[in-house]
Amino acid sequence: MRTHPHILAGALALVAPFLAPPIAHAQEAINTGAATQPSPGHTVLREQIRFTRLRDDPTGRDREVEQWSSVTSLIHGITSDISFSLSAPLVYREVDAPDPADSGSVFDLDDVTAMMRWRVLRHDTGPIDTLRVSLLTGLEIPTFTSVSSDSWDPIVGAVGTMIRGRHGLSLSGQWKFNTGTEREPLFAGKGKADLLRYDAAYLYRVSPADYADSSDAAIYAVLEMNGLYETNGDHEVFLAPGVLFEGRRFAAEASLQLPAIQKLDRRPETRFAITIGVRFLF
């Protein structure tokens, strides 16, 4: 049987990206987005469990809140530069307040967020080192449940990621056009005011010291700054230390958010928030 080496080599080059094992080395922090995304045809399943405690309600309603949320996200690579994500939060909330109308517990599905990500810049300077920038556009879709904002809220934003050796840096900004009517919501972005979400994340690769494209796993120390500014003047900034483990098909993460700046007039202050999560790459 006669073979054609040049044809065989070309065919292998075409199918190699699909035969190679997917790599989950996205270096995406826990609370901050990154300009990395799955390869075409691959999907990331991300599950985050978050506990948040709210106190010191400045509205006079004296609401004290404890909330557990489980956020399930699917991120699918459409092309090498375009991905689509869908996030659905399931919420259990307990509210204690002097007014019985403000008190009680609820377990329900919160609003769903659909997002498109378009990478407009990719400059790779090594097997791992890179500079990437992506634009974001999306929509928060109301579920019309007891925890929903009952509003359709467009989102636009951008995110940039730079990786140099053992160091990674991501900067992200999103603007949410709120169309809701709640004047004194419990959380940012759930009322009438538009929301600016701005984030920065620094990641330091603790292990391994020398990293190659063939490496199977890495552990990162993470420090984040997460800001929430609403057009009604409410403003919160958090510092969030964390840890991230990334393998080829699996990642695990944990973070503690602590308030650094809190200037709120229309909703309770966040005392702290704890997040743990896992990611699976298919």
PDB file of C-alpha atoms in Angstrom:
ATOM      1  CA  MET A   1       0.000   0.000   0.000  1.00  0.00           C
ATOM      2  CA  ARG A   2       1.420   3.330  -1.055  1.00  0.00           C
ATOM      3  CA  THR A   3       1.518   6.100   1.562  1.00  0.00           C
ATOM      4  CA  HIS A   4       1.776   9.864   1.178  1.00  0.00           C
ATOM      5  CA  PRO A   5       3.807  11.249   4.109  1.00  0.00           C
ATOM      6  CA  HIS A   6       2.953  14.862   3.364  1.00  0.00           C
ATOM      7  CA  ILE A   7      -0.792  14.128   3.312  1.00  0.00           C
ATOM      8  CA  LEU A   8      -0.533  12.112   6.535  1.00  0.00           C
ATOM      9  CA  ALA A   9       1.404  14.880   8.256  1.00  0.00           C
ATOM     10  CA  GLY A  10      -1.182  17.436   7.203  1.00  0.00           C
ATOM     11  CA  ALA A  11      -4.030  15.300   8.484  1.00  0.00           C
ATOM     12  CA  LEU A  12      -2.321  14.804  11.842  1.00  0.00           C
ATOM     13  CA  ALA A  13      -1.764  18.527  12.153  1.00  0.00           C
ATOM     14  CA  LEU A  14      -5.479  19.127  11.622  1.00  0.00           C
ATOM     15  CA  VAL A  15      -6.712  16.594  14.167  1.00  0.00           C
ATOM     16  CA  ALA A  16      -3.978  17.040  16.784  1.00  0.00           C
ATOM     17  CA  PRO A  17      -5.837  19.779  18.692  1.00  0.00           C
ATOM     18  CA  PHE A  18      -8.805  17.420  19.084  1.00  0.00           C
ATOM     19  CA  LEU A  19      -6.721  14.405  20.145  1.00  0.00           C
ATOM     20  CA  ALA A  20      -4.592  16.249  22.688  1.00  0.00           C
ATOM     21  CA  PRO A  21      -5.898  16.312  26.245  1.00  0.00           C
ATOM     22  CA  PRO A  22      -7.612  19.604  27.124  1.00  0.00           C
ATOM     23  CA  ILE A  23      -5.715  21.863  29.508  1.00  0.00           C
ATOM     24  CA  ALA A  24      -7.497  23.696  32.304  1.00  0.00           C
ATOM     25  CA  HIS A  25      -4.606  26.098  32.978  1.00  0.00           C
ATOM     26  CA  ALA A  26      -6.740  29.216  32.589  1.00  0.00           C
ATOM     27  CA  GLN A  27      -5.329  30.989  35.670  1.00  0.00           C
ATOM     28  CA  GLU A  28      -8.779  32.469  36.343  1.00  0.00           C
ATOM     29  CA  ALA A  29      -9.148  33.716  39.913  1.00  0.00           C
ATOM     30  CA  ILE A  30     -12.119  32.935  42.128  1.00  0.00           C
ATOM     31  CA  ASN A  31     -13.992  36.265  41.969  1.00  0.00           C
ATOM     32  CA  THR A  32     -12.304  37.918  38.962  1.00  0.00           C
ATOM     33  CA  GLY A  33     -12.719  37.000  35.311  1.00  0.00           C
ATOM     34  CA  ALA A  34      -9.841  36.212  32.959  1.00  0.00           C
ATOM     35  CA  ALA A  35      -9.310  36.639  29.213  1.00  0.00           C
ATOM     36  CA  THR A  36      -8.880  32.889  28.807  1.00  0.00           C
ATOM     37  CA  GLN A  37     -11.536  30.490  27.562  1.00  0.00           C
ATOM     38  CA  PRO A  38     -12.081  26.860  26.503  1.00  0.00           C
ATOM     39  CA  SER A  39     -10.793  25.643  23.153  1.00  0.00           C
ATOM     40  CA  PRO A  40     -13.387  25.281  20.363  1.00  0.00           C
ATOM     41  CA  GLY A  41     -15.745  22.413  21.113  1.00  0.00           C
ATOM     42  CA  HIS A  42     -14.716  22.114  24.768  1.00  0.00           C
ATOM     43  CA  THR A  43     -16.849  23.024  27.789  1.00  0.00           C
ATOM     44  CA  VAL A  44     -16.026  24.024  31.361  1.00  0.00           C
ATOM     45  CA  LEU A  45     -18.491  23.152  34.115  1.00  0.00           C
ATOM     46  CA  ARG A  46     -17.936  25.396  37.129  1.00  0.00           C
ATOM     47  CA  GLU A  47     -19.667  25.072  40.493  1.00  0.00           C
ATOM     48  CA  GLN A  48     -19.213  27.679  43.229  1.00  0.00           C
ATOM     49  CA  ILE A  49     -20.717  27.564  46.710  1.00  0.00           C
ATOM     50  CA  ARG A  50     -20.761  30.899  48.496  1.00  0.00           C
ATOM     51  CA  PHE A  51     -21.743  31.992  52.004  1.00  0.00           C
ATOM     52  CA  THR A  52     -22.397  35.702  52.617  1.00  0.00           C
ATOM     53  CA  ARG A  53     -23.245  37.520  55.853  1.00  0.00           C
ATOM     54  CA  LEU A  54     -24.810  41.003  55.809  1.00  0.00           C
ATOM     55  CA  ARG A  55     -25.165  43.339  58.794  1.00  0.00           C
ATOM     56  CA  ASP A  56     -25.457  47.086  59.664  1.00  0.00           C
ATOM     57  CA  ASP A  57     -28.436  47.973  57.482  1.00  0.00           C
ATOM     58  CA  PRO A  58     -28.384  51.803  57.011  1.00  0.00           C
ATOM     59  CA  THR A  59     -31.983  51.971  55.761  1.00  0.00           C
ATOM     60  CA  GLY A  60     -33.542  51.735  59.242  1.00  0.00           C
ATOM     61  CA  ARG A  61     -35.066  48.345  58.469  1.00  0.00           C
ATOM     62  CA  ASP A  62     -32.260  46.613  60.444  1.00  0.00           C
ATOM     63  CA  ARG A  63     -32.118  43.602  58.116  1.00  0.00           C
ATOM     64  CA  GLU A  64     -29.547  40.926  58.986  1.00  0.00           C
ATOM     65  CA  VAL A  65     -28.923  38.412  56.219  1.00  0.00           C
ATOM     66  CA  GLU A  66     -27.186  35.082  55.850  1.00  0.00           C
ATOM     67  CA  GLN A  67     -27.183  33.590  52.380  1.00  0.00           C
ATOM     68  CA  TRP A  68     -25.926  30.373  50.808  1.00  0.00           C
ATOM     69  CA  SER A  69     -25.727  30.299  47.020  1.00  0.00           C
ATOM     70  CA  SER A  70     -24.718  27.574  44.593  1.00  0.00           C
ATOM     71  CA  VAL A  71     -23.795  28.979  41.189  1.00  0.00           C
ATOM     72  CA  THR A  72     -23.602  26.528  38.292  1.00  0.00           C
ATOM     73  CA  SER A  73     -21.861  27.849  35.174  1.00  0.00           C
ATOM     74  CA  LEU A  74     -21.282  26.332  31.740  1.00  0.00           C
ATOM     75  CA  ILE A  75     -18.652  27.951  29.490  1.00  0.00           C
ATOM     76  CA  HIS A  76     -18.400  26.636  25.918  1.00  0.00           C
ATOM     77  CA  GLY A  77     -15.722  27.454  23.352  1.00  0.00           C
ATOM     78  CA  ILE A  78     -17.362  28.256  20.012  1.00  0.00           C
ATOM     79  CA  THR A  79     -14.278  29.378  18.084  1.00  0.00           C
ATOM     80  CA  SER A  80     -10.709  30.071  19.138  1.00  0.00           C
ATOM     81  CA  ASP A  81     -11.758  33.631  20.045  1.00  0.00           C
ATOM     82  CA  ILE A  82     -15.450  33.369  20.988  1.00  0.00           C
ATOM     83  CA  SER A  83     -17.087  31.598  23.932  1.00  0.00           C
ATOM     84  CA  PHE A  84     -20.554  31.514  25.482  1.00  0.00           C
ATOM     85  CA  SER A  85     -21.411  31.094  29.166  1.00  0.00           C
ATOM     86  CA  LEU A  86     -24.568  30.535  31.177  1.00  0.00           C
ATOM     87  CA  SER A  87     -24.708  30.916  34.982  1.00  0.00           C
ATOM     88  CA  ALA A  88     -27.616  29.899  37.227  1.00  0.00           C
ATOM     89  CA  PRO A  89     -27.533  30.656  41.002  1.00  0.00           C
ATOM     90  CA  LEU A  90     -29.598  28.637  43.460  1.00  0.00           C
ATOM     91  CA  VAL A  91     -30.095  30.647  46.669  1.00  0.00           C
ATOM     92  CA  TYR A  92     -31.037  29.892  50.265  1.00  0.00           C
ATOM     93  CA  ARG A  93     -31.518  33.130  52.234  1.00  0.00           C
ATOM     94  CA  GLU A  94     -32.421  33.897  55.844  1.00  0.00           C
ATOM     95  CA  VAL A  95     -33.417  37.449  56.792  1.00  0.00           C
ATOM     96  CA  ASP A  96     -33.923  38.615  60.388  1.00  0.00           C
ATOM     97  CA  ALA A  97     -35.528  42.030  60.924  1.00  0.00           C
ATOM     98  CA  PRO A  98     -37.860  43.794  63.398  1.00  0.00           C
ATOM     99  CA  ASP A  99     -40.590  43.996  60.754  1.00  0.00           C
ATOM    100  CA  PRO A 100     -42.072  40.524  60.105  1.00  0.00           C
ATOM    101  CA  ALA A 101     -42.637  41.572  56.495  1.00  0.00           C
ATOM    102  CA  ASP A 102     -38.843  41.777  56.044  1.00  0.00           C
ATOM    103  CA  SER A 103     -38.060  38.544  57.909  1.00  0.00           C
ATOM    104  CA  GLY A 104     -38.116  34.925  56.827  1.00  0.00           C
ATOM    105  CA  SER A 105     -36.255  32.370  54.751  1.00  0.00           C
ATOM    106  CA  VAL A 106     -36.442  31.508  51.081  1.00  0.00           C
ATOM    107  CA  PHE A 107     -34.969  28.866  48.756  1.00  0.00           C
ATOM    108  CA  ASP A 108     -35.214  29.728  45.066  1.00  0.00           C
ATOM    109  CA  LEU A 109     -33.520  30.193  41.709  1.00  0.00           C
ATOM    110  CA  ASP A 110     -32.006  33.637  41.214  1.00  0.00           C
ATOM    111  CA  ASP A 111     -31.625  35.433  37.882  1.00  0.00           C
ATOM    112  CA  VAL A 112     -29.668  33.650  35.129  1.00  0.00           C
ATOM    113  CA  THR A 113     -26.775  35.355  33.320  1.00  0.00           C
ATOM    114  CA  ALA A 114     -25.936  34.661  29.659  1.00  0.00           C
ATOM    115  CA  MET A 115     -22.624  36.049  28.403  1.00  0.00           C
ATOM    116  CA  MET A 116     -20.640  36.147  25.147  1.00  0.00           C
ATOM    117  CA  ARG A 117     -16.869  36.650  25.260  1.00  0.00           C
ATOM    118  CA  TRP A 118     -14.876  37.797  22.230  1.00  0.00           C
ATOM    119  CA  ARG A 119     -11.087  37.769  22.468  1.00  0.00           C
ATOM    120  CA  VAL A 120      -9.699  40.727  20.528  1.00  0.00           C
ATOM    121  CA  LEU A 121      -6.012  40.387  21.449  1.00  0.00           C
ATOM    122  CA  ARG A 122      -3.734  37.409  21.982  1.00  0.00           C
ATOM    123  CA  HIS A 123       0.020  37.833  22.165  1.00  0.00           C
ATOM    124  CA  ASP A 124       1.896  34.712  23.284  1.00  0.00           C
ATOM    125  CA  THR A 125       5.562  35.210  24.162  1.00  0.00           C
ATOM    126  CA  GLY A 126       6.274  31.678  25.398  1.00  0.00           C
ATOM    127  CA  PRO A 127       4.656  28.320  26.120  1.00  0.00           C
ATOM    128  CA  ILE A 128       2.805  29.871  29.075  1.00  0.00           C
ATOM    129  CA  ASP A 129       3.523  33.617  28.946  1.00  0.00           C
ATOM    130  CA  THR A 130       0.746  35.566  27.249  1.00  0.00           C
ATOM    131  CA  LEU A 131      -1.174  38.831  27.032  1.00  0.00           C
ATOM    132  CA  ARG A 132      -4.889  38.565  26.199  1.00  0.00           C
ATOM    133  CA  VAL A 133      -7.842  40.947  26.077  1.00  0.00           C
ATOM    134  CA  SER A 134     -11.528  40.050  25.663  1.00  0.00           C
ATOM    135  CA  LEU A 135     -14.746  42.030  25.289  1.00  0.00           C
ATOM    136  CA  LEU A 136     -17.904  40.910  27.082  1.00  0.00           C
ATOM    137  CA  THR A 137     -21.592  41.349  26.387  1.00  0.00           C
ATOM    138  CA  GLY A 138     -24.473  39.640  28.096  1.00  0.00           C
ATOM    139  CA  LEU A 139     -27.879  39.741  29.705  1.00  0.00           C
ATOM    140  CA  GLU A 140     -29.161  38.971  33.187  1.00  0.00           C
ATOM    141  CA  ILE A 141     -32.433  37.118  32.630  1.00  0.00           C
ATOM    142  CA  PRO A 142     -35.124  37.284  35.333  1.00  0.00           C
ATOM    143  CA  THR A 143     -36.516  34.067  36.776  1.00  0.00           C
ATOM    144  CA  PHE A 144     -39.459  35.905  38.423  1.00  0.00           C
ATOM    145  CA  THR A 145     -38.949  33.975  41.657  1.00  0.00           C
ATOM    146  CA  SER A 146     -38.952  35.301  45.221  1.00  0.00           C
ATOM    147  CA  VAL A 147     -35.253  36.284  44.912  1.00  0.00           C
ATOM    148  CA  SER A 148     -35.372  37.599  41.336  1.00  0.00           C
ATOM    149  CA  SER A 149     -34.978  41.264  40.419  1.00  0.00           C
ATOM    150  CA  ASP A 150     -37.782  40.737  37.865  1.00  0.00           C
ATOM    151  CA  SER A 151     -35.809  42.813  35.362  1.00  0.00           C
ATOM    152  CA  TRP A 152     -33.912  42.249  32.109  1.00  0.00           C
ATOM    153  CA  ASP A 153     -30.466  43.786  32.642  1.00  0.00           C
ATOM    154  CA  PRO A 154     -27.889  44.161  29.807  1.00  0.00           C
ATOM    155  CA  ILE A 155     -24.175  43.818  30.642  1.00  0.00           C
ATOM    156  CA  VAL A 156     -21.066  45.039  28.799  1.00  0.00           C
ATOM    157  CA  GLY A 157     -17.434  44.808  29.838  1.00  0.00           C
ATOM    158  CA  ALA A 158     -13.833  43.929  29.129  1.00  0.00           C
ATOM    159  CA  VAL A 159     -11.143  41.791  30.733  1.00  0.00           C
ATOM    160  CA  GLY A 160      -7.388  41.535  30.281  1.00  0.00           C
ATOM    161  CA  THR A 161      -4.961  38.854  31.461  1.00  0.00           C
ATOM    162  CA  MET A 162      -1.163  38.825  31.516  1.00  0.00           C
ATOM    163  CA  ILE A 163       0.979  35.829  32.526  1.00  0.00           C
ATOM    164  CA  ARG A 164       4.731  36.195  33.003  1.00  0.00           C
ATOM    165  CA  GLY A 165       6.604  33.272  34.524  1.00  0.00           C
ATOM    166  CA  ARG A 166       5.185  32.536  37.968  1.00  0.00           C
ATOM    167  CA  HIS A 167       3.075  35.702  37.992  1.00  0.00           C
ATOM    168  CA  GLY A 168      -0.421  36.284  36.614  1.00  0.00           C
ATOM    169  CA  LEU A 169      -2.527  39.450  36.574  1.00  0.00           C
ATOM    170  CA  SER A 170      -6.139  39.970  35.473  1.00  0.00           C
ATOM    171  CA  LEU A 171      -8.113  43.224  35.306  1.00  0.00           C
ATOM    172  CA  SER A 172     -11.843  43.176  34.650  1.00  0.00           C
ATOM    173  CA  GLY A 173     -14.652  45.718  34.396  1.00  0.00           C
ATOM    174  CA  GLN A 174     -18.382  45.228  33.783  1.00  0.00           C
ATOM    175  CA  TRP A 175     -21.270  47.671  33.552  1.00  0.00           C
ATOM    176  CA  LYS A 176     -24.752  46.373  34.291  1.00  0.00           C
ATOM    177  CA  PHE A 177     -27.722  48.447  33.103  1.00  0.00           C
ATOM    178  CA  ASN A 178     -30.316  47.758  35.781  1.00  0.00           C
ATOM    179  CA  THR A 179     -33.975  48.072  34.884  1.00  0.00           C
ATOM    180  CA  GLY A 180     -35.368  46.953  38.259  1.00  0.00           C
ATOM    181  CA  THR A 181     -37.511  48.990  40.649  1.00  0.00           C
ATOM    182  CA  GLU A 182     -36.315  47.941  44.131  1.00  0.00           C
ATOM    183  CA  ARG A 183     -35.048  51.000  46.040  1.00  0.00           C
ATOM    184  CA  GLU A 184     -33.467  49.163  48.992  1.00  0.00           C
ATOM    185  CA  PRO A 185     -32.185  45.791  47.720  1.00  0.00           C
ATOM    186  CA  LEU A 186     -30.102  43.390  49.767  1.00  0.00           C
ATOM    187  CA  PHE A 187     -27.316  43.020  47.194  1.00  0.00           C
ATOM    188  CA  ALA A 188     -25.561  45.253  44.668  1.00  0.00           C
ATOM    189  CA  GLY A 189     -27.053  45.260  41.193  1.00  0.00           C
ATOM    190  CA  LYS A 190     -30.503  44.145  42.336  1.00  0.00           C
ATOM    191  CA  GLY A 191     -32.182  47.549  42.482  1.00  0.00           C
ATOM    192  CA  LYS A 192     -32.781  50.617  40.326  1.00  0.00           C
ATOM    193  CA  ALA A 193     -29.167  51.825  40.161  1.00  0.00           C
ATOM    194  CA  ASP A 194     -26.743  50.695  37.460  1.00  0.00           C
ATOM    195  CA  LEU A 195     -23.749  48.703  38.679  1.00  0.00           C
ATOM    196  CA  LEU A 196     -20.049  49.008  37.869  1.00  0.00           C
ATOM    197  CA  ARG A 197     -18.158  45.879  38.858  1.00  0.00           C
ATOM    198  CA  TYR A 198     -14.372  46.272  38.761  1.00  0.00           C
ATOM    199  CA  ASP A 199     -11.888  43.581  39.750  1.00  0.00           C
ATOM    200  CA  ALA A 200      -8.174  42.890  39.875  1.00  0.00           C
ATOM    201  CA  ALA A 201      -6.472  39.577  40.626  1.00  0.00           C
ATOM    202  CA  TYR A 202      -2.836  38.652  41.191  1.00  0.00           C
ATOM    203  CA  LEU A 203      -1.816  34.992  41.069  1.00  0.00           C
ATOM    204  CA  TYR A 204       1.553  33.609  42.132  1.00  0.00           C
ATOM    205  CA  ARG A 205       2.421  30.052  41.129  1.00  0.00           C
ATOM    206  CA  VAL A 206       3.597  28.364  44.307  1.00  0.00           C
ATOM    207  CA  SER A 207       4.267  25.018  42.637  1.00  0.00           C
ATOM    208  CA  PRO A 208       5.898  23.966  40.392  1.00  0.00           C
ATOM    209  CA  ALA A 209       8.668  26.530  40.255  1.00  0.00           C
ATOM    210  CA  ASP A 210       9.422  25.685  36.619  1.00  0.00           C
ATOM    211  CA  TYR A 211       6.326  25.327  34.486  1.00  0.00           C
ATOM    212  CA  ALA A 212       6.016  23.895  31.001  1.00  0.00           C
ATOM    213  CA  ASP A 213       3.174  23.217  28.607  1.00  0.00           C
ATOM    214  CA  SER A 214       3.505  19.543  29.545  1.00  0.00           C
ATOM    215  CA  SER A 215       3.010  20.172  33.283  1.00  0.00           C
ATOM    216  CA  ASP A 216       0.005  18.366  34.738  1.00  0.00           C
ATOM    217  CA  ALA A 217      -0.962  20.675  37.626  1.00  0.00           C
ATOM    218  CA  ALA A 218      -0.150  23.899  39.440  1.00  0.00           C
ATOM    219  CA  ILE A 219      -1.007  25.584  42.744  1.00  0.00           C
ATOM    220  CA  TYR A 220      -1.484  29.358  42.964  1.00  0.00           C
ATOM    221  CA  ALA A 221      -1.727  31.837  45.813  1.00  0.00           C
ATOM    222  CA  VAL A 222      -4.348  34.436  44.904  1.00  0.00           C
ATOM    223  CA  LEU A 223      -5.013  38.000  46.048  1.00  0.00           C
ATOM    224  CA  GLU A 224      -8.007  39.868  44.627  1.00  0.00           C
ATOM    225  CA  MET A 225      -9.550  43.309  44.865  1.00  0.00           C
ATOM    226  CA  ASN A 226     -13.273  43.330  44.039  1.00  0.00           C
ATOM    227  CA  GLY A 227     -15.206  46.593  43.718  1.00  0.00           C
ATOM    228  CA  LEU A 228     -18.937  47.296  43.431  1.00  0.00           C
ATOM    229  CA  TYR A 229     -20.037  50.851  42.613  1.00  0.00           C
ATOM    230  CA  GLU A 230     -23.697  51.733  42.019  1.00  0.00           C
ATOM    231  CA  THR A 231     -24.951  54.934  40.430  1.00  0.00           C
ATOM    232  CA  ASN A 232     -26.933  55.715  43.602  1.00  0.00           C
ATOM    233  CA  GLY A 233     -23.579  56.255  45.362  1.00  0.00           C
ATOM    234  CA  ASP A 234     -23.312  52.922  47.199  1.00  0.00           C
ATOM    235  CA  HIS A 235     -19.746  51.610  47.031  1.00  0.00           C
ATOM    236  CA  GLU A 236     -18.001  48.510  48.377  1.00  0.00           C
ATOM    237  CA  VAL A 237     -14.459  47.226  47.908  1.00  0.00           C
ATOM    238  CA  PHE A 238     -13.252  43.823  49.099  1.00  0.00           C
ATOM    239  CA  LEU A 239      -9.831  42.245  49.521  1.00  0.00           C
ATOM    240  CA  ALA A 240      -9.886  38.511  48.919  1.00  0.00           C
ATOM    241  CA  PRO A 241      -7.007  36.118  49.599  1.00  0.00           C
ATOM    242  CA  GLY A 242      -7.450  32.687  48.080  1.00  0.00           C
ATOM    243  CA  VAL A 243      -5.897  29.542  46.672  1.00  0.00           C
ATOM    244  CA  LEU A 244      -6.304  27.860  43.289  1.00  0.00           C
ATOM    245  CA  PHE A 245      -5.349  24.355  42.130  1.00  0.00           C
ATOM    246  CA  GLU A 246      -5.436  23.720  38.383  1.00  0.00           C
ATOM    247  CA  GLY A 247      -4.995  20.389  36.642  1.00  0.00           C
ATOM    248  CA  ARG A 248      -5.581  19.409  33.038  1.00  0.00           C
ATOM    249  CA  ARG A 249      -9.268  18.610  33.443  1.00  0.00           C
ATOM    250  CA  PHE A 250     -10.016  19.714  37.010  1.00  0.00           C
ATOM    251  CA  ALA A 251      -9.564  22.794  39.186  1.00  0.00           C
ATOM    252  CA  ALA A 252     -10.433  23.641  42.805  1.00  0.00           C
ATOM    253  CA  GLU A 253     -10.582  27.080  44.422  1.00  0.00           C
ATOM    254  CA  ALA A 254     -11.284  28.840  47.713  1.00  0.00           C
ATOM    255  CA  SER A 255     -11.545  32.516  48.688  1.00  0.00           C
ATOM    256  CA  LEU A 256     -12.367  34.756  51.653  1.00  0.00           C
ATOM    257  CA  GLN A 257     -13.706  38.242  50.845  1.00  0.00           C
ATOM    258  CA  LEU A 258     -13.257  40.915  53.524  1.00  0.00           C
ATOM    259  CA  PRO A 259     -14.524  44.512  53.247  1.00  0.00           C
ATOM    260  CA  ALA A 260     -11.947  47.265  52.776  1.00  0.00           C
ATOM    261  CA  ILE A 261     -14.287  50.141  51.829  1.00  0.00           C
ATOM    262  CA  GLN A 262     -18.013  50.321  52.608  1.00  0.00           C
ATOM    263  CA  LYS A 263     -20.053  53.431  51.852  1.00  0.00           C
ATOM    264  CA  LEU A 264     -23.646  52.227  51.722  1.00  0.00           C
ATOM    265  CA  ASP A 265     -26.945  54.059  52.224  1.00  0.00           C
ATOM    266  CA  ARG A 266     -29.492  51.701  50.659  1.00  0.00           C
ATOM    267  CA  ARG A 267     -28.473  48.139  51.544  1.00  0.00           C
ATOM    268  CA  PRO A 268     -26.758  46.224  54.373  1.00  0.00           C
ATOM    269  CA  GLU A 269     -22.980  45.932  54.594  1.00  0.00           C
ATOM    270  CA  THR A 270     -21.213  42.673  53.796  1.00  0.00           C
ATOM    271  CA  ARG A 271     -19.312  41.389  56.825  1.00  0.00           C
ATOM    272  CA  PHE A 272     -17.562  38.631  54.854  1.00  0.00           C
ATOM    273  CA  ALA A 273     -18.081  36.113  52.066  1.00  0.00           C
ATOM    274  CA  ILE A 274     -16.551  32.651  51.666  1.00  0.00           C
ATOM    275  CA  THR A 275     -16.409  30.903  48.295  1.00  0.00           C
ATOM    276  CA  ILE A 276     -15.294  27.392  47.385  1.00  0.00           C
ATOM    277  CA  GLY A 277     -15.543  25.939  43.920  1.00  0.00           C
ATOM    278  CA  VAL A 278     -14.583  23.290  41.415  1.00  0.00           C
ATOM    279  CA  ARG A 279     -14.207  23.288  37.623  1.00  0.00           C
ATOM    280  CA  PHE A 280     -14.300  20.409  35.161  1.00  0.00           C
ATOM    281  CA  LEU A 281     -13.107  20.633  31.547  1.00  0.00           C
ATOM    282  CA  PHE A 282     -14.738  18.412  28.927  1.00  0.00           C
TER     283      PHE A 282
END
